[in-house]
Each structure stands twice: as C-alpha cells, then as structure tokens.
Amino acid sequence: MNLYAIRAIYRFEMARAWRTLTQSIISPVISTSLYFVVFGAAIGSRIPEVEGVSYGSFIVPGLMMLSLLTQSLSNASFGIYFPRFTGTIYEVLSAPVSYLEIVVSYVGAAATKSLILGVIILATAALFVPIRIEHPLWMVMFLVLTAVTFSLLGFIIGIWADGFEKLQLVPLLVVTPLAFLGGTFYSIKMLPPLWQTVTLFNPVVYLVSGFRWSFYGISDVSPTISLGMTVLFLLTCIAIVAWIFRTGYRLKP
Amino acid sequence: MSTMIAISGLTKTYEGGFEALKPVHLDIREGEIFALLGPNGAGKTTLISIVCGLVNASGGRVTVGGHDIVRDYRQARALIGLVPQELTTEAFESVWNAVSFSRGLFGKPADPARIERILRDLSLWDKRDNRIMTLSGGMKRRLLIAKALSHEPRVLFLDEPTAGVDVELRRDMWQLVRGLQADGVTVILTTHYIEEAEEMADRIGVISRGEIILVEDKATLMHKLGRKQLSVHLQEPLAAVPATLGAWALERSDDGQTLTYTYDAERHERGIGDLLNALSAAGIAYKDVNTTQSSLEDIFVSLVREKA
C-alpha cells in the first residue's frame, strides 16, 4: 500500500477545495440558505405539517441530500477530469500507485468535502428551523454512504467526460431532476398512486427517505430498503470503476 | 555494465489500427545517457509512455531494473522519473507543493532538505512559493524536471527536453544530466535535435516508423560524422586523374568536371593544402572548391529514408 501517495493526492485535492472555498463551500451554503428562507420561512409557514413535522424542518434532510449529491458529483468529477484535461494525470498514471489507491484518494477527498459541506448545511439549517435527529448513527451512515457513492459516480463521470460540457451533462440532466423528483421537497405519499410507483425507480427517493427517517422517524419506504438500495448503488459504482481501471478506459490508450 | 531497461518484442497498435511500434528490442545500460533520435511520429513518445505506464503495450515485455513493468509495476515505476514533452503542470499550486506532491506520489516520505536542494539546483528556489501559472515556459520545464527528480529515480526519461528552451536552460539541463550520470542515474532522452544527441549521449538509437533502425556508440557514429569531402570543380574536364595526385585517392565524376577527395576531419588541414598545391603543380585549373561534412543529420536522414 503506497500510503504516501494516498496522502499526497488526498492533501492535494483538499488544498484545491481550500483554494476554491467560494465555489466549494460558500456557494452551496448560500443557495441552501435561500431554500430555507423561501420554502421554510416564506412559503413553508403556509404549508401544513407533514406527518407531524413542520414543513421547514421536513425539507432539511432532503436539502442536505441535494447538496451532498450535487457537490459529491461535481467535486469528484472535476477532481479527476481536470488533470486529464491539463495532462497532469500523466504523473499519477506513471506513479507506483494501484488503481485502488487512486480511487481511494480522489473519491475519499471528494467525499470528505461533501461531508464537511453537509455538516455546515445542517448547522445553517438549525439557525432557521428546529431540527431533531432520532437516529444519529444511521444519519451518519447514510451521509457517508451517499457521499462516497456519489463521489464514485462523479469519478466515473470525470473519466467518461471528454469535454467540460459532458462534465455538466449528467449532473444537470439526470441527477438534478432525480434529486428534485426524489422527495426532497415533499413526501412521495403526496403524489397520485401512479406516480408513487414511478418514483420508486428513482434511486434518490431511497436516499432521501432513509435520511429523513434518521432525522424524524418518518419515511416513504422502509429504512432497511433505503439502506439496501444505497449499498446496491454503491456496489454498482464500484463495479464500473473496477471495469474502467481494468480496461484503461479513457485513461490509457 | 548491467542492463537497466530491457525491451523485447515490444509492439503497440493503437485503436484505429495505427502501428506505432513494430517489434522493438532495445537494452539500455545502467548509468548511460541514451539518446533516442527520430522524426516526429516515429514512436519515441509511445515507447517512453509504455515504459512509464502511460500506454498499454500490445505485445512484448519490458523490465526496468529487473522488474516487469506490468507485473511488478510498483518496483519498476518507483525507479523511474519522467519529464514529459508537453508543459503539463498544475496552475494554482505552488512550486514547493507540486514538487512535494510528486515525492509523496512515488511513495517517498517527505524530505524538505532534498527538495530544497533540487529546487536550488534548478534555480527554482526563489520561486518556491509562486503559483505555477505565473512561471515562464522555461521555469515550468525546470519544474517538471524537479518533479521527476523529487523521488530520487534511478532512471530519468527526458522527452524532448530542450524543445522551445532557451540557450541558458539548455546548458543548465546538459549540466544537470551530466551530474545525474555522475550519480549513476540512467538517462534516456528523446530528441530530434541532433546536436543535443551529439553533445550529451553515450549511445544513440535511431527510431523511425516504429522501428529501431540503429543503435550505436556515439564515438562510432562520430567517426562516420568525422568524414569530410572536398569537391574541386574544374575549368576543363579531366579524362583521368594524373598519377601525381594518386596519393589522395581522388574520385573523378563521370563528366570529368569534378574531383572529390574524402578525408578525415581530424587531420584535414595539411591534406587539403597539399592537394590544392599539387593540383596547381599539375596545371589543373579549378573554378570552385567546396567542402561538405556528412553530419549525423545526413546519416540520420539517409537511414530514415532508406527504411521508408
């Protein structure tokens, strides 16, 4: 195990986040605060409670997930795409590091960043609405699993993309719609029955539902199923990354 | 001298069918400076990229320091430093961090004293806190070398090290390479500047269209290089070379208008003077004289053309 290499890449990536503090921390915090102001304070006060939870508090887990998903994706995809774009990836590929070590350090750094962000958003939310966390351990587990899974997905996108446009494509066209339609701002029980069924094909539903359950003990699907689906998604991403490195896809001609 | 890099039967066919390397066999000896010469697109960078792990080989085998580059990639790669052809650098990192990063990446514990020495040797010390994007092209080249040397490699690849580099840096680089050689580091440089190969290399390999067409000690090549020719263009055609000029083994052109004398560059002065005197003495009038030197470039061009 080349621990020095893992540490070098990890620190390098974390230093990049520190340099781009505005982009990686401040802007998501501001946009989340705006959601709280609009949905929590302005509109939320006119929306009835959802299963005994005030609307402002209800959306907190969903909003954290939304930020976690999008930030994990953009952090991880940019982290690996940029060295490919500038060519500096040559150094990592020529170094005595295994693929596992490369993934662990890039994905680890991206996941760390989104975890820090998640915690900051939680703290920000606590300023606006009352929050309680019924199952803290589960909450942390969902947080970590989601951060890692979507950082892996971001890593895959960063390797697949051959232009900045594609880098934005998946987050914008797939993940953001899925996140918005995944029960971030509502319980899927509010939907007509047909759409409730359709929604079950959206993986984000399970993340948000499980995460919200860890907060308030209310969920659209059982937390065990949520956890199972999250792990399944994680394993799928791991399998794709393994395939990428075995074939050298987009990395080694 | 033992073999540092052994390349046997190495082939590479890119997706799309381009055959970048026909089976290549090449041994690089430990501690030598080896220049790989070849025109653009000959396969120099592909060859280096395979050895360094950037490109997958289609066939064949490479060992570095006895370690297979695929099976024992960790041991093999730990021995290698690579300075790529393009100025591929981070933009926002500081010089110091970038070089420290490289050392860690290659599995070495931090060693600030060593990095300081490398940066000083490469005149980068004053720039250590600068962002890389603020460096000039030449400074970026130095930085790439510093990164490659940060983990104390036993083999250094310099891919077109002096392309677009000013005279001062070129001289520094040559000095650096000699210093590395003194420490026992094996250096492989690719270039299409022949002077560079002449100046630096112990051995020279010529690659063309994916094939190594010549590997020779520089001294041997320089011997060929040492040949010069003196052509004497006569005013009147000559039917035969007079016997008094026999000592020079002159070649007469078919039309009898030109006499050509081939000689060794090392001791040419007396030979030419004597020849011209002898020509005058023999009453042969000439209208022009010119000398040509078969440079490594000529050898190279003719080799490459021959194979084409």
Coordinates of C-alpha atoms in Angstrom, one line a residue:
Chain A
M1 CA 0.0 0.0 0.0
N2 CA 1.5 3.3 -1.1
L3 CA 0.2 5.4 1.8
Y4 CA 2.4 8.3 1.0
A5 CA 0.8 8.5 -2.4
I6 CA -2.7 8.3 -1.0
R7 CA -1.9 11.1 1.4
A8 CA -0.3 13.2 -1.3
I9 CA -3.3 13.0 -3.6
Y10 CA -5.8 13.5 -0.7
R11 CA -4.0 16.5 0.6
F12 CA -3.6 17.9 -2.9
E13 CA -7.3 17.6 -3.5
M14 CA -8.2 19.1 -0.2
A15 CA -5.9 22.0 -0.8
R16 CA -7.8 22.6 -4.1
A17 CA -11.0 22.8 -2.2
W18 CA -9.5 25.3 0.2
R19 CA -8.3 27.4 -2.7
T20 CA -11.8 27.3 -4.3
L21 CA -13.6 27.9 -1.0
T22 CA -16.2 30.2 -2.5
Q23 CA -17.2 27.7 -5.1
S24 CA -17.0 24.5 -3.0
I25 CA -18.4 25.7 0.4
I26 CA -19.8 29.2 0.4
S27 CA -22.0 29.0 -2.7
P28 CA -23.8 25.8 -1.7
V29 CA -24.4 27.2 1.8
I30 CA -25.8 30.4 0.3
S31 CA -28.1 28.5 -2.1
T32 CA -29.3 26.2 0.7
S33 CA -30.0 29.2 2.9
L34 CA -32.1 30.6 0.1
Y35 CA -34.2 27.5 0.1
F36 CA -34.8 27.8 3.8
V37 CA -35.7 31.4 3.5
V38 CA -38.1 30.7 0.6
F39 CA -39.5 27.3 1.5
G40 CA -39.0 27.3 5.2
A41 CA -39.9 30.8 6.3
A42 CA -41.9 32.4 3.4
I43 CA -43.9 29.6 1.8
G44 CA -43.4 26.9 4.4
S45 CA -45.4 28.8 7.0
R46 CA -48.5 28.4 4.8
I47 CA -47.9 24.7 4.2
P48 CA -49.4 22.3 6.7
E49 CA -47.2 20.0 8.7
V50 CA -46.0 16.8 7.0
E51 CA -46.6 13.8 9.3
G52 CA -46.3 15.9 12.3
V53 CA -43.1 17.7 11.2
S54 CA -43.2 21.4 10.2
Y55 CA -42.5 21.9 6.5
G56 CA -39.4 23.9 7.2
S57 CA -37.9 21.1 9.3
F58 CA -39.2 18.4 6.9
I59 CA -37.1 19.6 4.0
V60 CA -33.8 19.8 5.9
P61 CA -32.7 16.2 5.2
G62 CA -33.8 16.4 1.6
L63 CA -31.9 19.7 1.1
M64 CA -28.8 18.2 2.7
M65 CA -29.0 15.2 0.4
L66 CA -29.5 17.5 -2.6
S67 CA -26.3 19.4 -1.8
L68 CA -24.5 16.2 -0.9
L69 CA -25.4 14.6 -4.2
T70 CA -24.6 17.5 -6.4
Q71 CA -21.4 18.5 -4.6
S72 CA -20.1 15.0 -4.4
L73 CA -20.6 14.7 -8.1
S74 CA -19.0 18.0 -9.1
N75 CA -16.1 17.6 -6.7
A76 CA -15.2 14.1 -7.7
S77 CA -15.8 14.6 -11.4
F78 CA -13.8 17.8 -11.6
G79 CA -11.1 16.4 -9.4
I80 CA -10.3 13.6 -11.9
Y81 CA -11.3 15.4 -15.1
F82 CA -9.2 18.4 -14.6
P83 CA -5.8 16.6 -14.5
R84 CA -7.0 14.7 -17.6
F85 CA -7.8 17.9 -19.3
T86 CA -4.5 19.6 -18.4
G87 CA -2.5 16.4 -18.9
T88 CA -1.1 16.3 -15.4
I89 CA -2.7 12.9 -14.9
Y90 CA 0.4 11.5 -16.5
E91 CA 2.1 11.8 -13.2
V92 CA -0.5 9.8 -11.3
L93 CA -0.6 7.1 -14.0
S94 CA 3.2 6.8 -14.1
A95 CA 3.5 6.6 -10.3
P96 CA 3.8 3.3 -8.3
V97 CA 0.2 3.5 -7.2
S98 CA -2.5 0.9 -7.6
Y99 CA -5.9 1.8 -9.1
L100 CA -7.5 1.2 -5.7
E101 CA -5.1 3.8 -4.2
I102 CA -6.0 6.3 -6.9
V103 CA -9.8 5.8 -6.3
V104 CA -9.5 5.9 -2.5
S105 CA -7.6 9.1 -2.5
Y106 CA -9.6 11.0 -5.2
V107 CA -13.0 9.7 -4.0
G108 CA -12.0 10.0 -0.4
A109 CA -11.1 13.7 -0.8
A110 CA -14.3 14.4 -2.7
A111 CA -16.5 12.6 -0.1
T112 CA -14.7 14.4 2.7
K113 CA -15.5 17.7 1.1
S114 CA -19.2 16.9 0.7
L115 CA -19.4 15.6 4.3
I116 CA -18.0 18.8 5.6
L117 CA -20.4 20.7 3.4
G118 CA -23.3 18.5 4.7
V119 CA -22.4 19.3 8.3
I120 CA -22.2 23.1 7.5
I121 CA -25.6 23.0 5.9
L122 CA -27.1 21.2 8.8
A123 CA -25.7 23.8 11.1
T124 CA -27.0 26.6 8.8
A125 CA -30.5 24.9 8.8
A126 CA -30.5 24.8 12.5
L127 CA -30.4 28.5 12.5
F128 CA -33.7 28.7 10.6
V129 CA -35.8 25.8 11.7
P130 CA -36.0 23.4 14.7
I131 CA -34.2 20.1 14.0
R132 CA -34.1 16.8 15.8
I133 CA -32.1 13.7 14.9
E134 CA -33.7 10.5 16.2
H135 CA -31.1 8.0 14.9
P136 CA -27.7 9.8 14.8
L137 CA -25.7 6.7 13.9
W138 CA -28.0 5.9 10.9
M139 CA -27.9 9.5 9.9
V140 CA -24.1 9.5 9.8
M141 CA -24.1 6.2 7.9
F142 CA -26.5 7.5 5.2
L143 CA -24.4 10.7 5.0
V144 CA -21.1 8.8 4.5
L145 CA -22.6 6.2 2.2
T146 CA -24.2 8.8 0.0
A147 CA -21.1 11.0 -0.1
V148 CA -18.9 8.0 -1.1
T149 CA -21.4 6.6 -3.6
F150 CA -21.9 9.9 -5.5
S151 CA -18.3 10.7 -5.3
L152 CA -17.7 7.4 -7.1
L153 CA -20.3 8.3 -9.6
G154 CA -18.6 11.7 -10.1
F155 CA -15.3 9.9 -10.5
I156 CA -16.8 7.8 -13.3
I157 CA -18.3 10.9 -15.0
G158 CA -15.0 12.7 -14.7
I159 CA -13.3 9.8 -16.5
W160 CA -16.1 9.4 -19.1
A161 CA -16.4 13.1 -20.0
D162 CA -14.3 14.3 -22.9
G163 CA -15.3 17.9 -22.5
F164 CA -16.5 20.3 -20.0
E165 CA -19.9 20.1 -21.5
K166 CA -20.3 16.4 -20.7
L167 CA -19.0 17.1 -17.3
Q168 CA -22.1 19.2 -16.6
L169 CA -24.4 17.0 -18.6
V170 CA -25.1 14.1 -16.2
P171 CA -25.4 16.4 -13.1
L172 CA -27.8 18.7 -14.9
L173 CA -29.8 16.4 -17.0
V174 CA -30.0 13.4 -14.8
V175 CA -29.1 13.9 -11.2
T176 CA -30.7 17.3 -10.5
P177 CA -34.1 16.2 -11.9
L178 CA -33.8 12.9 -10.0
A179 CA -33.0 14.8 -6.8
F180 CA -35.9 17.3 -7.2
L181 CA -38.3 14.5 -8.0
G182 CA -36.9 12.2 -5.3
G183 CA -38.9 13.7 -2.5
T184 CA -36.5 16.4 -1.5
F185 CA -39.4 18.9 -1.0
Y186 CA -42.3 16.6 -0.5
S187 CA -43.3 13.2 0.8
I188 CA -44.0 10.9 -2.1
K189 CA -47.2 10.0 -0.3
M190 CA -48.4 13.4 -1.6
L191 CA -48.3 12.1 -5.2
P192 CA -51.0 10.3 -7.1
P193 CA -50.7 6.5 -6.8
L194 CA -49.3 6.0 -10.3
W195 CA -46.5 8.5 -9.7
Q196 CA -45.8 6.9 -6.4
T197 CA -44.9 3.7 -8.3
V198 CA -42.9 5.5 -11.0
T199 CA -41.0 7.3 -8.3
L200 CA -39.8 4.1 -6.8
F201 CA -37.5 3.7 -9.8
N202 CA -35.7 6.9 -8.7
P203 CA -32.7 5.9 -6.5
V204 CA -32.7 9.3 -4.9
V205 CA -36.0 8.5 -3.2
Y206 CA -34.3 5.9 -1.1
L207 CA -31.5 8.1 -0.1
V208 CA -33.8 11.0 0.9
S209 CA -36.4 8.7 2.6
G210 CA -33.8 6.8 4.6
F211 CA -32.0 10.0 5.6
R212 CA -35.2 11.7 6.6
W213 CA -36.1 8.7 8.7
S214 CA -32.9 9.0 10.6
F215 CA -34.0 12.6 11.5
Y216 CA -37.7 12.4 12.3
G217 CA -38.5 8.7 12.2
I218 CA -40.8 9.2 9.2
S219 CA -40.1 7.6 5.8
D220 CA -41.7 6.9 2.4
V221 CA -40.0 3.5 2.2
S222 CA -38.6 1.4 5.0
P223 CA -35.1 2.4 6.1
T224 CA -33.8 -1.1 5.5
I225 CA -34.8 -1.0 1.9
S226 CA -33.3 2.5 1.7
L227 CA -30.0 1.2 3.0
G228 CA -30.1 -1.8 0.7
M229 CA -30.7 0.4 -2.3
T230 CA -27.9 2.7 -1.4
V231 CA -25.5 -0.1 -0.9
L232 CA -26.6 -1.6 -4.2
F233 CA -25.9 1.7 -5.9
L234 CA -22.5 1.9 -4.3
L235 CA -21.6 -1.6 -5.4
T236 CA -22.7 -0.7 -9.0
C237 CA -20.4 2.3 -9.0
I238 CA -17.5 0.2 -7.6
A239 CA -18.0 -2.3 -10.3
I240 CA -17.9 0.3 -13.0
V241 CA -14.8 1.9 -11.6
A242 CA -13.1 -1.6 -11.5
W243 CA -14.0 -2.1 -15.1
I244 CA -12.6 1.4 -16.0
F245 CA -9.3 0.6 -14.5
R246 CA -9.1 -3.0 -15.8
T247 CA -9.6 -1.8 -19.4
G248 CA -7.8 1.5 -19.0
Y249 CA -10.9 3.2 -20.4
R250 CA -10.2 6.8 -21.3
L251 CA -7.1 6.7 -19.2
K252 CA -4.6 4.6 -21.1
P253 CA -4.6 4.2 -24.8
Chain B
M1 CA 27.7 -2.6 -17.3
S2 CA 24.4 -4.2 -16.3
T3 CA 21.2 -3.7 -18.2
M4 CA 18.8 -1.2 -16.7
I5 CA 16.0 -1.4 -19.1
A6 CA 15.3 -4.4 -21.3
I7 CA 12.8 -4.0 -24.0
S8 CA 12.0 -7.1 -26.0
G9 CA 9.5 -7.6 -28.8
L10 CA 7.5 -4.5 -27.7
T11 CA 4.7 -3.7 -30.1
K12 CA 1.9 -1.1 -30.0
T13 CA -1.0 -0.8 -32.3
Y14 CA -3.4 1.9 -31.4
E15 CA -7.1 1.6 -31.6
G16 CA -7.9 2.5 -35.2
G17 CA -5.1 0.3 -36.4
F18 CA -2.1 2.7 -36.3
E19 CA 1.0 0.6 -35.7
A20 CA 3.1 2.9 -33.6
L21 CA 5.7 0.3 -32.6
K22 CA 6.8 -2.7 -34.7
P23 CA 8.5 -5.3 -32.5
V24 CA 11.2 -3.2 -30.7
H25 CA 14.2 -4.7 -29.0
L26 CA 16.4 -2.4 -27.0
D27 CA 18.6 -2.6 -24.0
I28 CA 19.6 0.4 -22.0
R29 CA 22.7 0.0 -19.8
E30 CA 22.8 1.2 -16.3
G31 CA 24.3 4.7 -15.9
E32 CA 24.4 5.6 -19.6
I33 CA 22.9 8.5 -21.4
F34 CA 21.0 7.2 -24.2
A35 CA 19.6 9.4 -26.9
L36 CA 16.6 8.2 -28.9
L37 CA 16.5 10.1 -32.2
G38 CA 13.7 10.1 -34.6
P39 CA 11.5 12.3 -36.7
N40 CA 8.1 13.4 -35.4
G41 CA 5.7 10.5 -35.1
A42 CA 8.4 7.9 -35.2
G43 CA 7.3 6.3 -31.9
K44 CA 9.6 7.9 -29.4
T45 CA 6.9 9.1 -27.1
T46 CA 4.9 5.9 -27.4
L47 CA 8.0 3.9 -26.4
I48 CA 8.6 6.0 -23.4
S49 CA 4.9 6.1 -22.4
I50 CA 4.8 2.3 -22.4
V51 CA 7.8 2.0 -20.2
C52 CA 6.4 4.6 -17.8
G53 CA 3.0 3.0 -17.7
L54 CA 1.0 5.7 -19.6
V55 CA 0.2 3.5 -22.5
N56 CA -0.6 -0.2 -22.6
A57 CA 1.7 -2.3 -24.8
S58 CA 0.0 -4.5 -27.4
G59 CA 2.8 -7.1 -27.1
G60 CA 6.3 -7.8 -25.8
R61 CA 7.9 -7.3 -22.5
V62 CA 9.8 -4.5 -20.6
T63 CA 11.7 -4.7 -17.4
V64 CA 13.2 -1.8 -15.5
G65 CA 15.9 -2.7 -13.0
G66 CA 14.8 -6.3 -13.5
H67 CA 11.2 -5.6 -12.6
D68 CA 8.5 -6.3 -15.1
I69 CA 6.6 -3.1 -15.8
V70 CA 3.2 -4.8 -15.7
R71 CA 3.6 -7.4 -13.1
D72 CA 5.9 -5.6 -10.7
Y73 CA 4.8 -2.1 -11.7
R74 CA 5.3 -0.7 -8.3
Q75 CA 9.0 -1.6 -8.1
A76 CA 9.6 -0.7 -11.8
R77 CA 7.9 2.7 -11.6
A78 CA 9.5 3.7 -8.3
L79 CA 12.8 3.7 -10.2
I80 CA 11.6 6.0 -13.0
G81 CA 11.3 9.7 -13.3
L82 CA 9.5 11.1 -16.3
V83 CA 9.8 14.6 -17.8
P84 CA 7.1 14.8 -20.4
Q85 CA 7.3 16.6 -23.6
E86 CA 4.3 18.9 -23.1
L87 CA 4.4 21.5 -20.3
T88 CA 1.7 19.8 -18.3
T89 CA 1.6 21.5 -15.0
E90 CA -1.0 22.4 -12.4
A91 CA -1.9 26.0 -12.5
F92 CA -2.7 27.1 -9.0
E93 CA -0.4 25.0 -6.9
S94 CA 2.9 26.5 -5.6
V95 CA 6.2 25.2 -6.9
W96 CA 7.1 23.7 -3.5
N97 CA 3.8 21.9 -3.0
A98 CA 3.9 20.5 -6.5
V99 CA 7.3 19.0 -6.1
S100 CA 6.5 17.7 -2.6
F101 CA 3.4 16.1 -4.1
S102 CA 5.4 14.2 -6.6
R103 CA 7.7 12.8 -4.0
G104 CA 4.7 11.6 -2.0
L105 CA 3.1 10.2 -5.0
F106 CA 6.1 8.0 -5.7
G107 CA 5.9 6.6 -2.2
K108 CA 8.7 8.5 -0.5
P109 CA 8.4 10.2 2.9
A110 CA 8.7 14.0 3.0
D111 CA 12.3 15.3 2.8
P112 CA 12.3 19.1 2.7
A113 CA 16.1 19.3 2.6
R114 CA 16.2 17.2 -0.6
I115 CA 13.5 19.2 -2.2
E116 CA 15.3 22.4 -1.3
R117 CA 18.5 21.1 -3.0
I118 CA 16.6 20.1 -6.1
L119 CA 14.9 23.4 -6.4
R120 CA 18.2 25.2 -5.8
D121 CA 19.9 23.1 -8.5
L122 CA 17.2 24.0 -10.9
S123 CA 17.2 27.7 -10.0
L124 CA 13.6 27.4 -8.7
W125 CA 14.3 28.1 -5.1
D126 CA 13.3 31.8 -5.4
K127 CA 10.1 30.7 -7.0
R128 CA 9.2 28.1 -4.5
D129 CA 6.1 29.9 -3.2
N130 CA 4.9 31.1 -6.6
R131 CA 1.9 29.7 -8.3
I132 CA 2.9 27.6 -11.2
M133 CA 0.8 29.6 -13.6
T134 CA 3.0 32.6 -13.0
L135 CA 6.1 30.8 -14.2
S136 CA 7.6 31.2 -17.6
G137 CA 7.8 28.3 -20.0
G138 CA 11.4 27.7 -19.2
M139 CA 10.6 27.7 -15.4
K140 CA 7.8 25.2 -16.0
R141 CA 10.2 23.0 -17.8
R142 CA 12.6 23.2 -14.8
L143 CA 9.6 22.4 -12.5
L144 CA 8.8 19.3 -14.5
I145 CA 12.4 18.1 -14.1
A146 CA 12.3 18.9 -10.3
K147 CA 9.1 16.8 -10.0
A148 CA 10.7 14.0 -11.9
L149 CA 13.8 14.1 -9.7
S150 CA 11.9 14.5 -6.4
H151 CA 11.7 10.8 -5.6
E152 CA 15.4 10.0 -6.4
P153 CA 14.8 8.0 -9.6
R154 CA 17.4 5.6 -11.0
V155 CA 16.2 6.2 -14.5
L156 CA 15.2 9.6 -15.9
F157 CA 13.3 9.9 -19.1
L158 CA 13.5 13.3 -20.8
D159 CA 11.1 13.5 -23.6
E160 CA 12.2 16.3 -25.9
P161 CA 13.7 18.2 -23.0
T162 CA 15.0 21.2 -24.9
A163 CA 12.1 21.8 -27.3
G164 CA 11.5 25.5 -27.2
V165 CA 14.0 26.1 -24.4
D166 CA 16.5 29.0 -24.4
V167 CA 20.2 28.6 -24.6
E168 CA 20.8 29.1 -20.9
L169 CA 18.4 26.5 -19.8
R170 CA 19.7 24.1 -22.4
R171 CA 23.1 24.5 -21.0
D172 CA 21.8 24.0 -17.4
M173 CA 20.0 21.0 -18.4
W174 CA 23.0 19.4 -20.0
Q175 CA 25.0 20.1 -16.9
L176 CA 22.3 18.6 -14.8
V177 CA 22.2 15.4 -16.9
R178 CA 25.9 15.0 -16.5
G179 CA 25.6 15.5 -12.8
L180 CA 22.9 12.8 -12.7
Q181 CA 25.1 10.5 -14.7
A182 CA 27.9 11.0 -12.2
D183 CA 25.4 9.8 -9.5
G184 CA 24.8 6.7 -11.6
V185 CA 21.4 7.7 -12.9
T186 CA 20.5 6.3 -16.3
V187 CA 19.2 9.0 -18.6
I188 CA 17.1 8.4 -21.7
L189 CA 16.4 11.5 -23.8
T190 CA 14.4 11.7 -27.0
T191 CA 15.1 14.5 -29.3
H192 CA 15.0 15.5 -32.9
Y193 CA 17.9 17.9 -32.4
I194 CA 21.0 16.1 -33.5
E195 CA 23.4 18.4 -31.7
E196 CA 21.7 17.5 -28.5
A197 CA 22.4 13.8 -29.0
E198 CA 26.0 14.7 -30.1
E199 CA 26.5 16.8 -27.0
M200 CA 25.1 14.5 -24.4
A201 CA 24.7 10.9 -25.3
D202 CA 26.9 7.9 -24.8
R203 CA 24.9 5.9 -27.2
I204 CA 22.4 6.8 -29.8
G205 CA 19.4 4.9 -31.1
V206 CA 17.5 6.0 -34.2
I207 CA 13.9 5.1 -34.4
S208 CA 11.8 5.5 -37.5
R209 CA 8.2 4.4 -38.2
G210 CA 8.1 2.4 -35.1
E211 CA 11.4 0.5 -35.6
I212 CA 14.8 0.9 -34.0
I213 CA 16.9 1.1 -37.1
L214 CA 20.3 1.8 -35.5
V215 CA 21.8 1.7 -32.0
E216 CA 25.5 2.7 -31.8
D217 CA 28.0 4.2 -29.5
K218 CA 28.3 7.9 -30.2
A219 CA 32.0 7.6 -30.8
T220 CA 31.4 5.2 -33.6
L221 CA 28.8 7.5 -35.1
M222 CA 31.0 10.4 -34.7
H223 CA 33.6 8.6 -36.6
K224 CA 31.2 8.4 -39.5
L225 CA 30.4 12.0 -38.8
G226 CA 34.1 12.8 -38.9
R227 CA 34.2 12.2 -42.7
K228 CA 34.5 15.3 -44.8
Q229 CA 34.6 15.7 -48.6
L230 CA 36.4 18.3 -50.7
S231 CA 35.0 18.8 -54.2
V232 CA 37.1 20.6 -56.7
H233 CA 35.2 21.9 -59.7
L234 CA 37.5 22.1 -62.7
Q235 CA 37.6 24.6 -65.5
E236 CA 38.3 21.9 -68.1
P237 CA 37.0 18.3 -67.9
L238 CA 39.7 15.8 -67.0
A239 CA 39.9 12.5 -68.8
A240 CA 41.8 10.8 -65.9
V241 CA 43.3 11.7 -62.6
P242 CA 47.0 12.3 -63.1
A243 CA 49.3 9.9 -61.3
T244 CA 50.9 12.7 -59.3
L245 CA 47.7 13.0 -57.4
G246 CA 47.4 9.3 -56.7
A247 CA 48.2 9.8 -53.0
W248 CA 44.8 11.4 -52.4
A249 CA 42.7 8.7 -53.9
L250 CA 40.5 11.2 -55.8
E251 CA 37.2 10.3 -57.3
R252 CA 36.5 11.7 -60.7
S253 CA 32.9 12.5 -61.6
D254 CA 31.6 10.9 -64.8
D255 CA 31.7 14.2 -66.8
G256 CA 35.3 14.7 -65.6
Q257 CA 34.3 18.2 -64.2
T258 CA 34.7 17.4 -60.5
L259 CA 37.3 15.8 -58.4
T260 CA 36.2 14.6 -54.9
Y261 CA 38.6 14.0 -52.0
T262 CA 37.2 12.2 -48.9
Y263 CA 39.2 12.7 -45.8
D264 CA 39.2 12.6 -42.1
A265 CA 38.0 15.8 -40.5
E266 CA 40.5 15.4 -37.6
R267 CA 43.6 15.9 -39.8
H268 CA 42.4 17.7 -42.8
E269 CA 44.4 20.9 -43.0
R270 CA 47.7 19.7 -44.5
G271 CA 45.9 17.3 -46.8
I272 CA 43.8 20.0 -48.4
G273 CA 46.6 22.5 -48.7
D274 CA 48.9 19.8 -50.3
L275 CA 46.2 18.7 -52.6
L276 CA 45.5 22.2 -53.9
N277 CA 49.2 22.8 -54.4
A278 CA 49.5 19.5 -56.2
L279 CA 46.6 20.5 -58.5
S280 CA 48.3 23.8 -59.3
A281 CA 51.6 22.0 -59.9
A282 CA 49.9 19.6 -62.3
G283 CA 48.5 22.6 -64.1
I284 CA 44.9 21.7 -63.4
A285 CA 42.8 24.9 -63.1
Y286 CA 39.7 24.9 -61.0
K287 CA 36.9 27.4 -60.7
D288 CA 35.5 26.5 -57.3
V289 CA 36.2 24.4 -54.2
N290 CA 33.8 23.4 -51.6
T291 CA 33.8 21.1 -48.6
T292 CA 30.9 19.2 -47.1
Q293 CA 30.6 17.3 -43.8
S294 CA 28.4 14.3 -43.5
S295 CA 26.7 15.2 -40.3
L296 CA 24.8 12.9 -38.0
E297 CA 21.8 14.5 -39.6
D298 CA 22.8 13.2 -43.0
I299 CA 23.4 9.8 -41.7
F300 CA 20.1 10.0 -39.9
V301 CA 18.2 11.3 -42.9
S302 CA 19.7 8.7 -45.2
L303 CA 18.9 5.9 -42.6
V304 CA 15.4 7.1 -42.2
R305 CA 14.9 7.5 -46.0
E306 CA 16.4 4.1 -46.7
K307 CA 13.9 2.4 -44.5
A308 CA 10.9 4.4 -45.7

